Amino acid sequence: MQTLKDKTLLITGASRGIGRALALRAAADGANVVIAAKTSEAHPRLAGTIHDTAAEVVARGGRALAVVVDVRDESQVLDAVARAVERFGGIDILVNNASAVHPHPLQDTPIKRYDLMMDVNVRGSFVCAQACMPHLLKAANPHILSLSPPLDLQPKWFRPHLAYTTSKFGMSMIALGLAEEFSAQGLASNTLWPRTLIATAALDLAAPGQAASARRPEIMADAAHWILTQPSRTATGCFFVDEDVLRRSGVTSFECYAVTPGAEPHLDYFIDP
């Protein structure tokens, strides 16, 4: 399978950044895209709303459903799933993209931030998977893709930002568990992580000034597209890295993704040199 045409994707956090890029890449194939995110009205500091992304999806050739969803609220997730199924007849792909980011040490992490990361990153991924599963298991090539890092339990990843690391590894553990639990039923569950920093609003907030040494979100969208078009029974339980995926698909140069042409992009968290 080389295309996502007529597939229905539910993408959390798709109003901006990587989630938006994934939505637009799927739309170019003629996919149905459920944009499930919190932002329905313009934010003073963060560009993009679910309605903006929906309009872009339609302009790219896809079909869109914009739904206000806070993944911490199970009722909102269930409503989004029900509306997706009513509109498009089912769900083929879930992308767990919504994420809370606060990469700081113990004493600089307020408990409300800890709770936010655990609720959005870990619990939210679980809730979305559980809500979508009855419909995914009816799909011809069902995938769950979580935007979380390879599980690498080296102590150095915990020292600078214990809570954030724990929450992102928690997402990856859920992805791995889903792969094992549902592999016999043909469901693929994988993770995808960028080798380098990605220029998003989240990066601007977490690491101001780093965008010049980052890559554009489209590299993640192109890597995700390759994963999601693979047969689900042959690619599950994998911790993918965007650059490795694209090399496997035949890409040899990544300069087109650079924010600053010629600049060496900085490695992302959880990536060894």
GROMACS .gro file of N, CA and C in nm, residues 195-196 210 212-215 243 255 258 260-267:
model
   54
  195ARG      N    1   1.502   1.243   1.495
  195ARG     CA    2   1.644   1.238   1.530
  195ARG      C    3   1.692   1.375   1.575
  196THR      N    4   1.636   1.480   1.517
  196THR     CA    5   1.678   1.616   1.548
  196THR      C    6   1.562   1.696   1.605
  210GLN      N    7   1.606   2.786   1.951
  210GLN     CA    8   1.664   2.665   1.894
  210GLN      C    9   1.610   2.630   1.755
  212ALA      N   10   1.630   2.763   1.471
  212ALA     CA   11   1.721   2.779   1.357
  212ALA      C   12   1.807   2.655   1.334
  213SER      N   13   1.824   2.574   1.438
  213SER     CA   14   1.903   2.451   1.428
  213SER      C   15   1.813   2.328   1.432
  214ALA      N   16   1.697   2.342   1.374
  214ALA     CA   17   1.598   2.234   1.374
  214ALA      C   18   1.556   2.200   1.232
  215ARG      N   19   1.477   2.096   1.220
  215ARG     CA   20   1.415   2.059   1.093
  215ARG      C   21   1.266   2.090   1.097
  243GLU      N   22   1.465   0.983   1.056
  243GLU     CA   23   1.571   0.977   0.955
  243GLU      C   24   1.596   0.833   0.910
  255GLU      N   25   1.845   1.781   0.352
  255GLU     CA   26   1.863   1.926   0.348
  255GLU      C   27   1.729   1.998   0.323
  258ALA      N   28   1.556   2.122   0.638
  258ALA     CA   29   1.627   2.213   0.729
  258ALA      C   30   1.556   2.348   0.739
  260THR      N   31   1.720   2.610   0.852
  260THR     CA   32   1.829   2.693   0.804
  260THR      C   33   1.918   2.609   0.713
  261PRO      N   34   1.910   2.629   0.581
  261PRO     CA   35   1.991   2.549   0.490
  261PRO      C   36   2.139   2.553   0.525
  262GLY      N   37   2.200   2.437   0.528
  262GLY     CA   38   2.343   2.428   0.558
  262GLY      C   39   2.376   2.415   0.704
  263ALA      N   40   2.281   2.445   0.792
  263ALA     CA   41   2.307   2.436   0.936
  263ALA      C   42   2.297   2.292   0.984
  264GLU      N   43   2.382   2.254   1.077
  264GLU     CA   44   2.378   2.119   1.134
  264GLU      C   45   2.268   2.115   1.240
  265PRO      N   46   2.163   2.035   1.221
  265PRO     CA   47   2.054   2.034   1.319
  265PRO      C   48   2.096   1.970   1.451
  266HIS      N   49   2.042   2.021   1.560
  266HIS     CA   50   2.071   1.966   1.691
  266HIS      C   51   1.994   1.836   1.713
  267LEU      N   52   2.057   1.742   1.779
  267LEU     CA   53   1.989   1.617   1.812
  267LEU      C   54   1.877   1.642   1.912
   0.00000   0.00000   0.00000
